[in-house]
Tab-separated table of C-alpha atoms in Angstrom:
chain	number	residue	atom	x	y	z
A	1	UNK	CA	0.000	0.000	0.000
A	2	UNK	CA	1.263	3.716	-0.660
A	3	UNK	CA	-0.604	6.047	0.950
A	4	UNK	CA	0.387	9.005	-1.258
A	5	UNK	CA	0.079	11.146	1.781
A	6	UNK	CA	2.559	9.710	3.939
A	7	UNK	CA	5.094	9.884	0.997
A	8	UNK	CA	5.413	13.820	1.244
A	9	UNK	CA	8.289	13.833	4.369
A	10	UNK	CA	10.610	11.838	1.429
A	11	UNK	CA	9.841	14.003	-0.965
A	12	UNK	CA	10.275	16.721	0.937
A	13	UNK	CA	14.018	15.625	2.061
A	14	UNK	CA	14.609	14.511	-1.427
A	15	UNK	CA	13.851	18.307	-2.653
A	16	UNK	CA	17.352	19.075	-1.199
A	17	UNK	CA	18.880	16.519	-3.318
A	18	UNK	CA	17.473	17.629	-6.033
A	19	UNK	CA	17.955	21.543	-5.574
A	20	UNK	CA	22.042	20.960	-5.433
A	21	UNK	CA	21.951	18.538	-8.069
A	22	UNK	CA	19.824	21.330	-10.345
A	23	UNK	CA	21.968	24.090	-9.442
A	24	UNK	CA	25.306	22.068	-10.135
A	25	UNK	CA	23.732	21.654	-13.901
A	26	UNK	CA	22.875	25.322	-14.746
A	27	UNK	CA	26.123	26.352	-12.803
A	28	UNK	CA	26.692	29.424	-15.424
A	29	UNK	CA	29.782	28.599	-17.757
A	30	UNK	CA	29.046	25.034	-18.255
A	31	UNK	CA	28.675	24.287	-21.920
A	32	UNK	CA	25.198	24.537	-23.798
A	33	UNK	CA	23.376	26.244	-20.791
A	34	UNK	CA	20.364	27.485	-23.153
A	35	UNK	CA	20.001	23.291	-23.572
A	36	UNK	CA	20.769	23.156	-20.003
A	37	UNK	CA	17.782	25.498	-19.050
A	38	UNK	CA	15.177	24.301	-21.364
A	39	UNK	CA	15.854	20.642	-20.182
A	40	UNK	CA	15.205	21.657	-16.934
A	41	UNK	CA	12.314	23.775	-18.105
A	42	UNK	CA	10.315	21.108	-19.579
A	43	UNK	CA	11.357	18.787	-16.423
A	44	UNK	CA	9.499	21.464	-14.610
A	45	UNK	CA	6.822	21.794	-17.075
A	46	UNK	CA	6.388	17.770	-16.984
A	47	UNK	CA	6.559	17.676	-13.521
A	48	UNK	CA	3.593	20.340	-12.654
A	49	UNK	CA	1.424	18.620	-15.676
A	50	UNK	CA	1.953	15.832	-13.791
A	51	UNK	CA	0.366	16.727	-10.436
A	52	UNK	CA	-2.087	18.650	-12.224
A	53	UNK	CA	-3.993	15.161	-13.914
A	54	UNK	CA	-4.799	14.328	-10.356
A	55	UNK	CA	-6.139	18.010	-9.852
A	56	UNK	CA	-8.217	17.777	-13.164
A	57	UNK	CA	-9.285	14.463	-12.572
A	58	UNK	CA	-10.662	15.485	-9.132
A	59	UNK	CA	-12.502	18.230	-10.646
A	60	UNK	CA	-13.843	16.358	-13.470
A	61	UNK	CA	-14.680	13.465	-11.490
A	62	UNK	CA	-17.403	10.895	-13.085
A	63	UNK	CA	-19.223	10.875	-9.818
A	64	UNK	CA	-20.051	14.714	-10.936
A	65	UNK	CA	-21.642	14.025	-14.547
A	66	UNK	CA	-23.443	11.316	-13.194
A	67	UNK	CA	-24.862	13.236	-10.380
A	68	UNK	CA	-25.678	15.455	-12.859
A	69	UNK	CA	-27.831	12.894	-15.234
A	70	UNK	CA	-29.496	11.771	-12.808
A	71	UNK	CA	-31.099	14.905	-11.574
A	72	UNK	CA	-31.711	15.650	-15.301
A	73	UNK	CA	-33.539	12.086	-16.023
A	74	UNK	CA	-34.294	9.699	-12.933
A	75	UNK	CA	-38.071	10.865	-10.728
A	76	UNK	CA	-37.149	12.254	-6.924
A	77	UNK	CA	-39.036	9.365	-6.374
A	78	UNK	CA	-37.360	6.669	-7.907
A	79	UNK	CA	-36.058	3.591	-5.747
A	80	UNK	CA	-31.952	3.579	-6.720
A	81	UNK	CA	-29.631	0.419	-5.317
A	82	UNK	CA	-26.112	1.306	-5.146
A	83	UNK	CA	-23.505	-1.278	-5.551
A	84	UNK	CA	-20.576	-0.607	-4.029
A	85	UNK	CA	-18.955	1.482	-1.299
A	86	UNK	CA	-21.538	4.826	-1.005
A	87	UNK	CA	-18.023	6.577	-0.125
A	88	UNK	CA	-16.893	6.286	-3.885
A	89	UNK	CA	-20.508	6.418	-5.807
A	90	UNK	CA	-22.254	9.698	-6.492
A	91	UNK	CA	-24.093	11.817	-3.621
A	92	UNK	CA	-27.677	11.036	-3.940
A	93	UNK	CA	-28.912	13.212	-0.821
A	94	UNK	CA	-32.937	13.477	-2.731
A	95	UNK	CA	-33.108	10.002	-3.670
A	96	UNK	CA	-34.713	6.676	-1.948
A	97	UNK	CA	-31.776	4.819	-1.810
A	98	UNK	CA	-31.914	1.091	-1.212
A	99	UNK	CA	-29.415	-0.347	1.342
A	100	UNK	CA	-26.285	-0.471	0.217
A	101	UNK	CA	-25.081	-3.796	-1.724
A	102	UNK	CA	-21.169	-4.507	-1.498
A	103	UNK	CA	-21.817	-7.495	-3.810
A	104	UNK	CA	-24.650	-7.820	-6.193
A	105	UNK	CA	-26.591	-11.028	-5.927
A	106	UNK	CA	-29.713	-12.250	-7.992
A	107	UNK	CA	-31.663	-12.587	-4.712
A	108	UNK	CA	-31.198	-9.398	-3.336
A	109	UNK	CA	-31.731	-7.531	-7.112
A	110	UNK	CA	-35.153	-9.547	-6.928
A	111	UNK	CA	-36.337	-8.612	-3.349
A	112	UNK	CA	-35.349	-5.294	-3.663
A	113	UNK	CA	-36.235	-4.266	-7.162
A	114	UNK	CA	-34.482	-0.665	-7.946
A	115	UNK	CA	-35.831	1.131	-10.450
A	116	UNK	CA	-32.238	1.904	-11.123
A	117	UNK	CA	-28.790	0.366	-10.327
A	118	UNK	CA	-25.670	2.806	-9.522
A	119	UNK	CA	-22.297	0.851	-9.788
A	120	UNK	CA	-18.932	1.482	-9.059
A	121	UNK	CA	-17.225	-1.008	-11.575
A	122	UNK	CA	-13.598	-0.291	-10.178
A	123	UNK	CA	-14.964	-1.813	-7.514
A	124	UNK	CA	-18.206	-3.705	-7.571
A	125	UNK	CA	-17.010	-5.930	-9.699
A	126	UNK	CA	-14.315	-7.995	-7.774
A	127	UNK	CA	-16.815	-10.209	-5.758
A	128	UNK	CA	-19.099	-11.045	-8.557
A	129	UNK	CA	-18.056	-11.666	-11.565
A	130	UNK	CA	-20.533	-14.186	-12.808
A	131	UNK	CA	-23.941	-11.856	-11.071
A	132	UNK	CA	-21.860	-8.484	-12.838
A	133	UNK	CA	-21.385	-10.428	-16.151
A	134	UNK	CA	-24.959	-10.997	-16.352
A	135	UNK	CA	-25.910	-7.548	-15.501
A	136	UNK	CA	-23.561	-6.237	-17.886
A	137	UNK	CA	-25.124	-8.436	-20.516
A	138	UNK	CA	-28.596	-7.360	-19.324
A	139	UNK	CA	-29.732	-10.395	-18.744
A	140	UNK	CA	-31.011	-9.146	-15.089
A	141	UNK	CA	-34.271	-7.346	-15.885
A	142	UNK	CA	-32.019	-4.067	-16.078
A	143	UNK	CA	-30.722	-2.234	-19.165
A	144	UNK	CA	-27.222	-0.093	-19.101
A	145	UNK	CA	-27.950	3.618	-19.701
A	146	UNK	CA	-24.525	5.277	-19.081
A	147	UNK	CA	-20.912	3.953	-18.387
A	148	UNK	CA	-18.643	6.686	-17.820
A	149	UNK	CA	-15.342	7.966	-16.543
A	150	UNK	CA	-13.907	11.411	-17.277
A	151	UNK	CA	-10.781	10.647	-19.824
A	152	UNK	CA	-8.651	13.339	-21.527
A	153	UNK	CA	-5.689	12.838	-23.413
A	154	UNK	CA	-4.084	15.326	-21.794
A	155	UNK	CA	-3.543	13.951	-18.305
A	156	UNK	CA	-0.243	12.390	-17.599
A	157	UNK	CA	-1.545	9.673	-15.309
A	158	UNK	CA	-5.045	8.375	-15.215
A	159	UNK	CA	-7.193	5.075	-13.816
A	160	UNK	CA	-5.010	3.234	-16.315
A	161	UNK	CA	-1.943	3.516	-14.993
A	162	UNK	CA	-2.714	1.520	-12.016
A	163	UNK	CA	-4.284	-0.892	-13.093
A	164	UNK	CA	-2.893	-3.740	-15.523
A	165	UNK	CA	-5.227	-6.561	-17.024
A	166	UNK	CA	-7.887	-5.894	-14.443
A	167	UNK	CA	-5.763	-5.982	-11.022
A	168	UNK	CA	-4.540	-3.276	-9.233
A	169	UNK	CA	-0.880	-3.103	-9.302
A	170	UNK	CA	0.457	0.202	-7.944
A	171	UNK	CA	-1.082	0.147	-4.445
A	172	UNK	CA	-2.857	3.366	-3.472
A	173	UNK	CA	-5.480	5.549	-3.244
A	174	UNK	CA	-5.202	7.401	-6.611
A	175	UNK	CA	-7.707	4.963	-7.805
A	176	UNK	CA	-10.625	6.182	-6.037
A	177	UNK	CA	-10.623	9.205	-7.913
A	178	UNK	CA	-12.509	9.271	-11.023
A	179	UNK	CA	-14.191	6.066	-10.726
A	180	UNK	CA	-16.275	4.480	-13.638
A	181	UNK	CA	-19.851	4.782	-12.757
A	182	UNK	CA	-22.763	2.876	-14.212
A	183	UNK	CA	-26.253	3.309	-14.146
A	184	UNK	CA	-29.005	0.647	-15.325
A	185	UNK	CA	-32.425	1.412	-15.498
A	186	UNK	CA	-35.232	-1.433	-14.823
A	187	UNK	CA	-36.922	-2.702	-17.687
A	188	UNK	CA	-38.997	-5.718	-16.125
């Protein structure tokens, strides 16, 4: 696990490092400082970019847009099941909200009955795969009516990067931001 958080003493102690190490490299009378200086430049400019994709990512966050659709097309007065961790779907404060489902399971779909399913497939999906599969093919009694994650191809890191194939392999908490969200609408 790397909580990114507890990280920031290092990189604080490395900044030293790196501060001597820059200012032995633009040391004036070196050769090719103009070379020198835009190197470093676009190390700076890569660096800042960097941070910023988390900053950007936060801001356009999928939880937003889909807090957004919903208002726009789901009734106040609609019954919505969330699957997954409510901490990581979207707020839905003036909604009848179904107990929360860490797994999804035929059973509880059928004894519940949403009239619409939110899902956190970073996350929902681990348990389940066969009951997710199924839903995904909407073969449940419930049709998909918007998968989405905020991409840009301008970001420097993204959801991507930490996983590979399907598992997580960079431990942290970067993956919580800009989740893909679901949302499947009863059709039974």
């Amino acid at each position: 696990y790397n909580g990114v958080r507890f990280f920031l003493p290092v990189c604080l102690m490395l900044a030293f490092f790196g501060g001597r190490l820059l200012a032995g490299f633009l040391t004036p009378g070196r050769r090719l400082p103009a070379l020198r200086l835009a190197g470093v430049a676009i190390l700076f400019l890569y660096t800042g970019m960097y941070a910023a994709s988390g900053n950007i990512q936060m801001v356009f966050d999928a939880r937003y847009k889909v807090e957004r659709v919903l208002e726009r097309n789901v009734p106040h007065d609609a019954l919505v099941g969330l699957v997954g961790s409510r901490m990581y779907l979207p707020r839905l404060d003036s909604y009848e909200v179904t107990r929360r489902m860490k797994t999804l399971t035929r059973r509880t779909l059928r004894r519940l009955k949403p009239d619409y399913l939110l899902v956190n497939s970073d996350f929902a999906f681990i348990n389940s795969e066969k009951v997710y599969g199924r839903l995904r093919e909407e073969k449940l009694g419930y049709r998909l009516v918007l998968r989405y994650r905020f991409e840009s191809p301008w970001l420097l890191w993204s959801h991507r990067d930490i996983f590979r194939n399907d598992t997580k392999w960079i431990f942290t908490n970067l993956d919580k931001i800009n989740p893909e969200v679901e949302i499947y609408e009863r059709i039974d």
